[in-house]
PDB file of C-alpha atoms in Angstrom:
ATOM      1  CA  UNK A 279       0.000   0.000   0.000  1.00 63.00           C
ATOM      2  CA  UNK A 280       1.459   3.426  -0.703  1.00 66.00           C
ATOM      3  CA  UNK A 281      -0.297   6.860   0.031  1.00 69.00           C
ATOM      4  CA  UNK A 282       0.442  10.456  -1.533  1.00 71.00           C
ATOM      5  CA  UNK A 283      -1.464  13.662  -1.619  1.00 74.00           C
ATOM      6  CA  UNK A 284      -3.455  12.171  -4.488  1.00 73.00           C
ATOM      7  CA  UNK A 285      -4.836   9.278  -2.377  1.00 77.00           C
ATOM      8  CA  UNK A 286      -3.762   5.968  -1.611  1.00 84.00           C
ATOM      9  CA  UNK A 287      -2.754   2.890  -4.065  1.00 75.00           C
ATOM     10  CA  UNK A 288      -2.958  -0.745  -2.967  1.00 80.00           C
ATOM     11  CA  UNK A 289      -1.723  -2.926  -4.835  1.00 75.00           C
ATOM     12  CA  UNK A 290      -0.578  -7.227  -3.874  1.00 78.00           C
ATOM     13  CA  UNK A 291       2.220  -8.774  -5.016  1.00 75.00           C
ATOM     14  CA  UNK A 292       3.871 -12.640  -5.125  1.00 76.00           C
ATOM     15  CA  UNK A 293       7.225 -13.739  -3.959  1.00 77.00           C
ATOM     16  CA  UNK A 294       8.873 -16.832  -5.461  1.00 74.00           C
ATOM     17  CA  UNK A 295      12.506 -18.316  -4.511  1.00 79.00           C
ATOM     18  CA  UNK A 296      13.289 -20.984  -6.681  1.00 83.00           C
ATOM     19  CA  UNK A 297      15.400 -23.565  -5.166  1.00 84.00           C
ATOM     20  CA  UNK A 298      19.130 -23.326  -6.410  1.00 82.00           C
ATOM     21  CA  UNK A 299      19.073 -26.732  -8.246  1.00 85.00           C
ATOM     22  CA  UNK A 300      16.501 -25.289 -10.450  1.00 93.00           C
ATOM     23  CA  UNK A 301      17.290 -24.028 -13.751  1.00 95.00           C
ATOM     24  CA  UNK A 302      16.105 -20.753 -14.485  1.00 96.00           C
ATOM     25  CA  UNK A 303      14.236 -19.643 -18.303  1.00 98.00           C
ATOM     26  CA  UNK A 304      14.939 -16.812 -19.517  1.00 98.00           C
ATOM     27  CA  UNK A 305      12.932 -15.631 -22.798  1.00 98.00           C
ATOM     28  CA  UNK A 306      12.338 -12.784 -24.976  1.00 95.00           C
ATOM     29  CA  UNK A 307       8.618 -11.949 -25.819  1.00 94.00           C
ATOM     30  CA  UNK A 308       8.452 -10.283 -29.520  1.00 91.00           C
ATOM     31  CA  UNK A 309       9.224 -13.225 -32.125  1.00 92.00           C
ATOM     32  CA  UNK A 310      10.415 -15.809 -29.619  1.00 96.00           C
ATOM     33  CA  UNK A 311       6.460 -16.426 -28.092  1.00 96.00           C
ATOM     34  CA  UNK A 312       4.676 -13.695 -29.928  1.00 93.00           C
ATOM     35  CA  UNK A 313       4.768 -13.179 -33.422  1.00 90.00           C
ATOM     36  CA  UNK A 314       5.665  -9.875 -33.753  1.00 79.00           C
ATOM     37  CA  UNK A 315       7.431  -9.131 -37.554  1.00 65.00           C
ATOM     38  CA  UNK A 316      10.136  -7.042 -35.458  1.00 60.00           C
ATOM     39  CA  UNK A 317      12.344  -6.692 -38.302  1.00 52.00           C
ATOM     40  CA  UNK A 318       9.576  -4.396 -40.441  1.00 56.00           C
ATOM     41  CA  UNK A 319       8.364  -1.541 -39.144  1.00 53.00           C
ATOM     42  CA  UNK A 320       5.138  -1.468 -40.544  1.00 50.00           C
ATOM     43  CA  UNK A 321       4.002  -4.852 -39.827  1.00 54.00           C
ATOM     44  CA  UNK A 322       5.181  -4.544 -36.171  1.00 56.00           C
ATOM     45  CA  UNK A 323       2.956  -1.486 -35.269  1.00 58.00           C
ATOM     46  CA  UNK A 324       0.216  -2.192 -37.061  1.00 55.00           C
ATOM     47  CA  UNK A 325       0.152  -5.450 -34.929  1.00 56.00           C
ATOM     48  CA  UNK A 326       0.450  -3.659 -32.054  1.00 58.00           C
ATOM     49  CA  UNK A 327      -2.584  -0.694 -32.995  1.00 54.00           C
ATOM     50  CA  UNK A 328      -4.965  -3.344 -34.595  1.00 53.00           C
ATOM     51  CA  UNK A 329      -5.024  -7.081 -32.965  1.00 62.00           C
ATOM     52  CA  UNK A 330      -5.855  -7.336 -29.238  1.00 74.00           C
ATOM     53  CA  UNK A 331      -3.879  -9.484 -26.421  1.00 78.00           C
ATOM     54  CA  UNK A 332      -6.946 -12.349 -27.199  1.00 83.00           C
ATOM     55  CA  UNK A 333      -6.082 -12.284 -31.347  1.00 86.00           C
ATOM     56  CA  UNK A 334      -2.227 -11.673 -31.390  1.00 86.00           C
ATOM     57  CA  UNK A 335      -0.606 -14.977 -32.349  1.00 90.00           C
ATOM     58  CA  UNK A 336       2.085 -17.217 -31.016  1.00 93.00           C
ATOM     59  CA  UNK A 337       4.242 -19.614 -32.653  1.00 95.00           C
ATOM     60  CA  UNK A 338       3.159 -23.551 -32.650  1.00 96.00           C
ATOM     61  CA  UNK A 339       3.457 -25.243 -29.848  1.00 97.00           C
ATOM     62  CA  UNK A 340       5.392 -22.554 -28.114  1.00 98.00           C
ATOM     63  CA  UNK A 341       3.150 -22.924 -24.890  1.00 97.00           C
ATOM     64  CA  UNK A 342       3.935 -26.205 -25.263  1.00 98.00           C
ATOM     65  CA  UNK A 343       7.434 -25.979 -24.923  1.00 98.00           C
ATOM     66  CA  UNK A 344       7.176 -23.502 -22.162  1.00 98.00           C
ATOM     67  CA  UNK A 345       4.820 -25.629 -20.128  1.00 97.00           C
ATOM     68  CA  UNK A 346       7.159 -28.675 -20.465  1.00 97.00           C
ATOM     69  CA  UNK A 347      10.155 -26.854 -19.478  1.00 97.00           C
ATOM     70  CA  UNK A 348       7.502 -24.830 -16.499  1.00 96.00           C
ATOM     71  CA  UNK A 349       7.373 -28.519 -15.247  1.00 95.00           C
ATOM     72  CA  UNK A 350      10.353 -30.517 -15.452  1.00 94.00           C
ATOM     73  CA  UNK A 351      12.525 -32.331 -12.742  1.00 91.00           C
ATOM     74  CA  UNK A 352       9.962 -30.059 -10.101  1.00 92.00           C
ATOM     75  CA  UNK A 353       7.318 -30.486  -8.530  1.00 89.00           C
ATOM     76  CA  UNK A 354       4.181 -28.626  -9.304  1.00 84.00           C
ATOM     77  CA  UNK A 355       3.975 -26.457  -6.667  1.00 86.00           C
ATOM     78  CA  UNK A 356       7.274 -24.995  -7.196  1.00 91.00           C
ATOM     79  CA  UNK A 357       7.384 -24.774 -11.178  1.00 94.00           C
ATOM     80  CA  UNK A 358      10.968 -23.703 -12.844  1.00 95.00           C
ATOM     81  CA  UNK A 359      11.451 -19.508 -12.536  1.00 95.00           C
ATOM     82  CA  UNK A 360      10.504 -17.655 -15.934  1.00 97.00           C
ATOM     83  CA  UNK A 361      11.761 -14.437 -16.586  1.00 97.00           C
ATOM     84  CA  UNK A 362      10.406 -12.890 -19.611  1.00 97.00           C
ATOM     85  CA  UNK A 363      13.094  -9.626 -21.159  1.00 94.00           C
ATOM     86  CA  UNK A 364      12.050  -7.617 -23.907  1.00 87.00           C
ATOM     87  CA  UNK A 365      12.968  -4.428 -25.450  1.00 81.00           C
ATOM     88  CA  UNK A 366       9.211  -3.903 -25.559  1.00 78.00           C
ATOM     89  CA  UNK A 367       8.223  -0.721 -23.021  1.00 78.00           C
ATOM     90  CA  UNK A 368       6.083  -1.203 -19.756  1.00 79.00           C
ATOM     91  CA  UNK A 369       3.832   0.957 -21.697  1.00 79.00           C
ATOM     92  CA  UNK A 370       2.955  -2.307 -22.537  1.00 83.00           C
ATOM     93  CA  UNK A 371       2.486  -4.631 -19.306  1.00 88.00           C
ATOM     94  CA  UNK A 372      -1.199  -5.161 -19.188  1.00 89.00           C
ATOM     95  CA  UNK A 373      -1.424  -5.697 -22.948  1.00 88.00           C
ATOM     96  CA  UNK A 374       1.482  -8.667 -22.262  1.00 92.00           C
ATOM     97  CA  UNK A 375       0.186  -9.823 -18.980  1.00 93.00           C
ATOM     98  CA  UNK A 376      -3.506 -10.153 -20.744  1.00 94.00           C
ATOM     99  CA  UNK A 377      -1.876 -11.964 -23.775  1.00 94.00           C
ATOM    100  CA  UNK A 378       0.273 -14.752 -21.687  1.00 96.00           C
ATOM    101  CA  UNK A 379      -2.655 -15.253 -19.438  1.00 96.00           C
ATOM    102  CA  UNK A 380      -4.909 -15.732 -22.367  1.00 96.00           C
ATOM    103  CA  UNK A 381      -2.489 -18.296 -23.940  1.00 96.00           C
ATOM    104  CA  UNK A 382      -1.518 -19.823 -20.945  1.00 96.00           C
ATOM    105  CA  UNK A 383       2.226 -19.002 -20.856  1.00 97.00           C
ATOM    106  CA  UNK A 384       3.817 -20.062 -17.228  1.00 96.00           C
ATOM    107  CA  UNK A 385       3.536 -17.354 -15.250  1.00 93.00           C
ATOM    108  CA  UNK A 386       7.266 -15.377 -14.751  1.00 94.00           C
ATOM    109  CA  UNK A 387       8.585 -11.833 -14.107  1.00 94.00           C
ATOM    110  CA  UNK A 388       8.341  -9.233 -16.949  1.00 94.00           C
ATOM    111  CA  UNK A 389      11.488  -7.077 -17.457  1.00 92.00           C
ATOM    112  CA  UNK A 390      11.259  -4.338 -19.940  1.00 88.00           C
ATOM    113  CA  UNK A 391      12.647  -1.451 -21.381  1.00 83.00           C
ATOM    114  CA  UNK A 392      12.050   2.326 -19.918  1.00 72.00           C
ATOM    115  CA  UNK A 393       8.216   3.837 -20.180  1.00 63.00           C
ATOM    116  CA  UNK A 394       7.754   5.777 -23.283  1.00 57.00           C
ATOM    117  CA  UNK A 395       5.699   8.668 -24.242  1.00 57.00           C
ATOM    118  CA  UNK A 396       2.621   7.893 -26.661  1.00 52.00           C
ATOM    119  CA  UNK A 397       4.062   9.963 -29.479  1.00 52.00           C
ATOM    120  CA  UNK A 398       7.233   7.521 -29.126  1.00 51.00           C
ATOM    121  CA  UNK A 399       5.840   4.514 -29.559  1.00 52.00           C
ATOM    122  CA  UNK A 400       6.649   4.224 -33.056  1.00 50.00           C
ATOM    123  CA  UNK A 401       9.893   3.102 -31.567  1.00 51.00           C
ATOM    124  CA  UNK A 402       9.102   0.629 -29.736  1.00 48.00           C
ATOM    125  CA  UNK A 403      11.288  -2.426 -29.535  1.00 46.00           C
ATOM    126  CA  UNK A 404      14.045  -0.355 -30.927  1.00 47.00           C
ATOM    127  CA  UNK A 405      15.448   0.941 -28.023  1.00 48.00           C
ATOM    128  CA  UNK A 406      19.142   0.061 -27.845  1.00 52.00           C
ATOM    129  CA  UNK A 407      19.730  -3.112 -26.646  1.00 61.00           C
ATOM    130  CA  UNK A 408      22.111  -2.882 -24.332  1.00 72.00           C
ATOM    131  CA  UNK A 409      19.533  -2.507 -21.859  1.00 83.00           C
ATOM    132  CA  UNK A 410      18.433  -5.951 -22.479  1.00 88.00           C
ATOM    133  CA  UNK A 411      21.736  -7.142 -21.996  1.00 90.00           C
ATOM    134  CA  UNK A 412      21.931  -5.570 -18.499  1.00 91.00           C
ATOM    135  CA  UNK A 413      18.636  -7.002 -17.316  1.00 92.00           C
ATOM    136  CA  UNK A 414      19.332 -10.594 -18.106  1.00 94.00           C
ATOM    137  CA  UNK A 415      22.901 -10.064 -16.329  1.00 93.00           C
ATOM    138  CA  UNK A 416      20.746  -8.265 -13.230  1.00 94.00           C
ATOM    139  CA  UNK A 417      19.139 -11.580 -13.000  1.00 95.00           C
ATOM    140  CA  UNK A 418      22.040 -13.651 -13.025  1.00 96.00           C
ATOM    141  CA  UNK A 419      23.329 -11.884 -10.266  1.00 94.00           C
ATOM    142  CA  UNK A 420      20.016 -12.082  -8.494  1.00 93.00           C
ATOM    143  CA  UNK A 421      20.344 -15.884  -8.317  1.00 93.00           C
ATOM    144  CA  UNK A 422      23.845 -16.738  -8.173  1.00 93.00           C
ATOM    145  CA  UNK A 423      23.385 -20.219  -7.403  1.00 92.00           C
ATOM    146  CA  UNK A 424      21.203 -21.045 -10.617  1.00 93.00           C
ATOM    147  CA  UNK A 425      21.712 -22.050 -13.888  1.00 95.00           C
ATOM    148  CA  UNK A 426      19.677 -20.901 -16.870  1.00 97.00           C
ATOM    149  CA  UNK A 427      18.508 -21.427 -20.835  1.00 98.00           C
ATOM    150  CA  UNK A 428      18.297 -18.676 -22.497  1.00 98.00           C
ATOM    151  CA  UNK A 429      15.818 -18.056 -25.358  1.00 98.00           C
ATOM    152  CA  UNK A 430      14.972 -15.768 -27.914  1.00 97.00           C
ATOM    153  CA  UNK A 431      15.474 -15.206 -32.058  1.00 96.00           C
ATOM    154  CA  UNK A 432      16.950 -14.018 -34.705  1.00 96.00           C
ATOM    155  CA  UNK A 433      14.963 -11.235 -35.991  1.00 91.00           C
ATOM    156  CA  UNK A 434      17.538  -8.352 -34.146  1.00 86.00           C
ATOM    157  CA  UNK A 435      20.060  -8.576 -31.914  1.00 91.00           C
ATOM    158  CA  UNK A 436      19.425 -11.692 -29.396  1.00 94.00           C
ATOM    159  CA  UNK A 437      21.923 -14.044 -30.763  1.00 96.00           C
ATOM    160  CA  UNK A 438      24.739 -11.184 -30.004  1.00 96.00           C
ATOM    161  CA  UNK A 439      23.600 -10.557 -26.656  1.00 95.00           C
ATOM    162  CA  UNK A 440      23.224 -14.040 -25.400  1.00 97.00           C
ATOM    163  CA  UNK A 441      27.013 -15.040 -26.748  1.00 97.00           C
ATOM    164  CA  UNK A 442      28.124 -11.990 -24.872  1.00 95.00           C
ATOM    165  CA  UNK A 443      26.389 -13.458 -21.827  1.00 96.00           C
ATOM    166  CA  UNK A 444      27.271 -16.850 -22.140  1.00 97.00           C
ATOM    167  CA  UNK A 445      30.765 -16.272 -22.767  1.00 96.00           C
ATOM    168  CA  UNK A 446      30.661 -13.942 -19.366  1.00 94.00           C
ATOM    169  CA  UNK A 447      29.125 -16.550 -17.140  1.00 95.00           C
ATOM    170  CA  UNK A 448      30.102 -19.481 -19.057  1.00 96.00           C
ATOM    171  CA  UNK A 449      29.375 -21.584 -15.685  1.00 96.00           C
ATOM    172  CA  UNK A 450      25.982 -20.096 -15.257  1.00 97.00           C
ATOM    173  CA  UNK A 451      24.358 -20.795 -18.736  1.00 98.00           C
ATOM    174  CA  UNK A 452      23.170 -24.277 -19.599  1.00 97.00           C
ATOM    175  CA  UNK A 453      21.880 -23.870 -23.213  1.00 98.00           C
ATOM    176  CA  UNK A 454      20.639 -21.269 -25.440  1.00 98.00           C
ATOM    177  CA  UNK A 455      17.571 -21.435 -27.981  1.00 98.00           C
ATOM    178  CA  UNK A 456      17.096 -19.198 -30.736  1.00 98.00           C
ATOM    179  CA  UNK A 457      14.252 -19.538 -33.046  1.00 98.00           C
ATOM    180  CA  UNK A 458      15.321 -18.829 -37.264  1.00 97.00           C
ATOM    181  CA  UNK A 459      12.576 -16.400 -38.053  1.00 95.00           C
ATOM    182  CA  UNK A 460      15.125 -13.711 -40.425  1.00 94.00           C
ATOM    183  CA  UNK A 461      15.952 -16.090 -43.195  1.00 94.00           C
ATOM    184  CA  UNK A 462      18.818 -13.816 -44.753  1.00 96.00           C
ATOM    185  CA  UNK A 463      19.967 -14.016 -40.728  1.00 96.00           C
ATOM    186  CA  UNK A 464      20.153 -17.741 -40.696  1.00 97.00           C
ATOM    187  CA  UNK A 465      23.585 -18.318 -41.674  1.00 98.00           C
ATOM    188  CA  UNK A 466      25.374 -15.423 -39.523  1.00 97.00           C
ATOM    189  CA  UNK A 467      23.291 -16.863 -36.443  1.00 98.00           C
ATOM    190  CA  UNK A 468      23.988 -20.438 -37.150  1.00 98.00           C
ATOM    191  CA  UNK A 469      27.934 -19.863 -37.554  1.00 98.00           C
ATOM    192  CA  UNK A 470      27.279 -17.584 -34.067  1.00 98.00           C
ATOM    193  CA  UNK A 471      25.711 -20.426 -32.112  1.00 98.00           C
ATOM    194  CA  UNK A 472      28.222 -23.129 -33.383  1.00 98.00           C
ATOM    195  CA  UNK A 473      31.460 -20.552 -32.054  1.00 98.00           C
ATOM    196  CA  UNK A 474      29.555 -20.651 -29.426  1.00 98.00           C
ATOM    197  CA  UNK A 475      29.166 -24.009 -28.234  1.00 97.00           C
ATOM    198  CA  UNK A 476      32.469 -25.300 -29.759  1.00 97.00           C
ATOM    199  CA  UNK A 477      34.287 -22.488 -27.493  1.00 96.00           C
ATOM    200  CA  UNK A 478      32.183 -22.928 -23.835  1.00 97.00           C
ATOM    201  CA  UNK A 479      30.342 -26.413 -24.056  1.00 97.00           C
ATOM    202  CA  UNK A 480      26.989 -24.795 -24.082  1.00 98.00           C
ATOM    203  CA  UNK A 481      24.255 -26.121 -25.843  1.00 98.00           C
ATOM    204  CA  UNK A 482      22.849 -24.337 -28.330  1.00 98.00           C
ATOM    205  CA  UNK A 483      19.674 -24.815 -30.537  1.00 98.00           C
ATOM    206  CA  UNK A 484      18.640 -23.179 -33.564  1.00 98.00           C
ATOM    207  CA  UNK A 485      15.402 -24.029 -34.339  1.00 98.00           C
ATOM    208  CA  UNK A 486      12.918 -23.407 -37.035  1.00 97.00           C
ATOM    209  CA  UNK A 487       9.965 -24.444 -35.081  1.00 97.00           C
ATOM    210  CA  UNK A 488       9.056 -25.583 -31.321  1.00 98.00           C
ATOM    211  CA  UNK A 489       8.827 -29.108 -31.993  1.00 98.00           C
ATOM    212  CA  UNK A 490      12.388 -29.081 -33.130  1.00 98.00           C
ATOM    213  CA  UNK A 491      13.273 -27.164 -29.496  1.00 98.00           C
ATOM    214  CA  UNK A 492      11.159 -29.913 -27.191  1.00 98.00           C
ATOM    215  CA  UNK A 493      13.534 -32.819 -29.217  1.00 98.00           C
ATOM    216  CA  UNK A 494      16.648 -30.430 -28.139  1.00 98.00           C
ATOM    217  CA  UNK A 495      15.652 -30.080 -25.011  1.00 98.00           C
ATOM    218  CA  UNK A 496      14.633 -33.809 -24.051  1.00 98.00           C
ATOM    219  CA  UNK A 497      18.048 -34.721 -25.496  1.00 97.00           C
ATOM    220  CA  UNK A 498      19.835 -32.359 -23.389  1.00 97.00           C
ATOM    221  CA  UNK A 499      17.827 -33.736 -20.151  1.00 95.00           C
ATOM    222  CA  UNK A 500      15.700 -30.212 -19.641  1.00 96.00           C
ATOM    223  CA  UNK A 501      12.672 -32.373 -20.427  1.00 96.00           C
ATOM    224  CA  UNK A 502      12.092 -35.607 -18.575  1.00 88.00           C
TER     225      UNK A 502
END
């Protein structure tokens, strides 16, 4: 509850500690889970101005993924931790909230980019992405005892900032997932992952669709 001369605001909140033999998911929203045409400018915002959190789509069997990994090697009262970074604005909570409840994503924490001003939002997802990169390492410092996947795509910049983060905390990251929607991008991002895991260990996935993540990630032992 908080009170200022304008009144008070109450508001409840949840606290969740995952246990440290948990691994920890770390996704990005826009073209990962939603479908989101990030690279085009048009499509993106006329997306966001014209379909609702109930009508905007996600990729098949994405919730299926998610749940799996929500589940595995835990019990269900204590699901695996899901932290959901974007370089979408919190301009744009509720709309994201409403749209994961509505598809039944596992419930996480939402990490996104500064508030914007209405007359900005032509920008959004745009903002430099360094900020994203900070975030994700704010939660690895969070939970030091954890280990985490991260996932996220190739539209802009995600395979660049989870290499930099992987090669960082090399200990700390388990396996990284990035979803081939940029076709011209494939190659670069494919050459990326394969550095990546030849150099650290890490697995790495590039995937053109879910089903081809689930095999990945029964292989690797994330789903049991």
């Amino acid at each position: 509850q908080y009170q200022d001369d304008k009144g008070i605001v109450t508001g409840k909140g949840e606290l969740f500690v995952p246990h440290k033999t948990q691994y920890g998911f770390i996704s990005d929203i826009d073209d990962t889970i939603m479908i989101s045409h990030s690279s085009t400018v048009f499509r993106r915002m006329r997306l966001l101005f014209t379909a609702n959190p109930h009508t905007r789509r996600v990729f098949d069997d994405v919730q299926h993924h998610y749940h799996l990994l929500s589940v595995s090697n835990t019990t269900p009262e204590a699901p695996n931790p899901f932290f959901y970074v974007s370089s979408s604005e919190w301009n744009l909570y509720d709309y994201l909230s409403d749209f994961f409840a509505h598809n039944k994503l596992p419930r996480g924490a939402f990490l996104l980019n500064h508030i914007k001003r209405w007359t900005e939002l032509l920008q959004t997802g745009k903002t430099k992405h360094e900020g994203k990169l900070i975030r994700v390492a704010r939660i690895l410092q969070a939970f030091p005892h954890q280990q985490f996947i991260l996932l996220g795509d190739n539209t802009q910049r995600d395979p660049v900032i989870y290499k930099a983060i992987a090669e960082k905390y090399p200990a700390r990251i388990h396996a990284v997932y990035i979803r081939n929607v940029v076709g011209a991008n494939a190659a670069a991002t494919n050459a990326l992952l394969n550095e990546l895991q030849k150099n650290t260990g890490i697995h790495t996935c590039f995937f053109d669709n879910s089903l081809a993540a689930i095999a990945h990630s029964k292989a690797i032992g994330l789903i049991r």
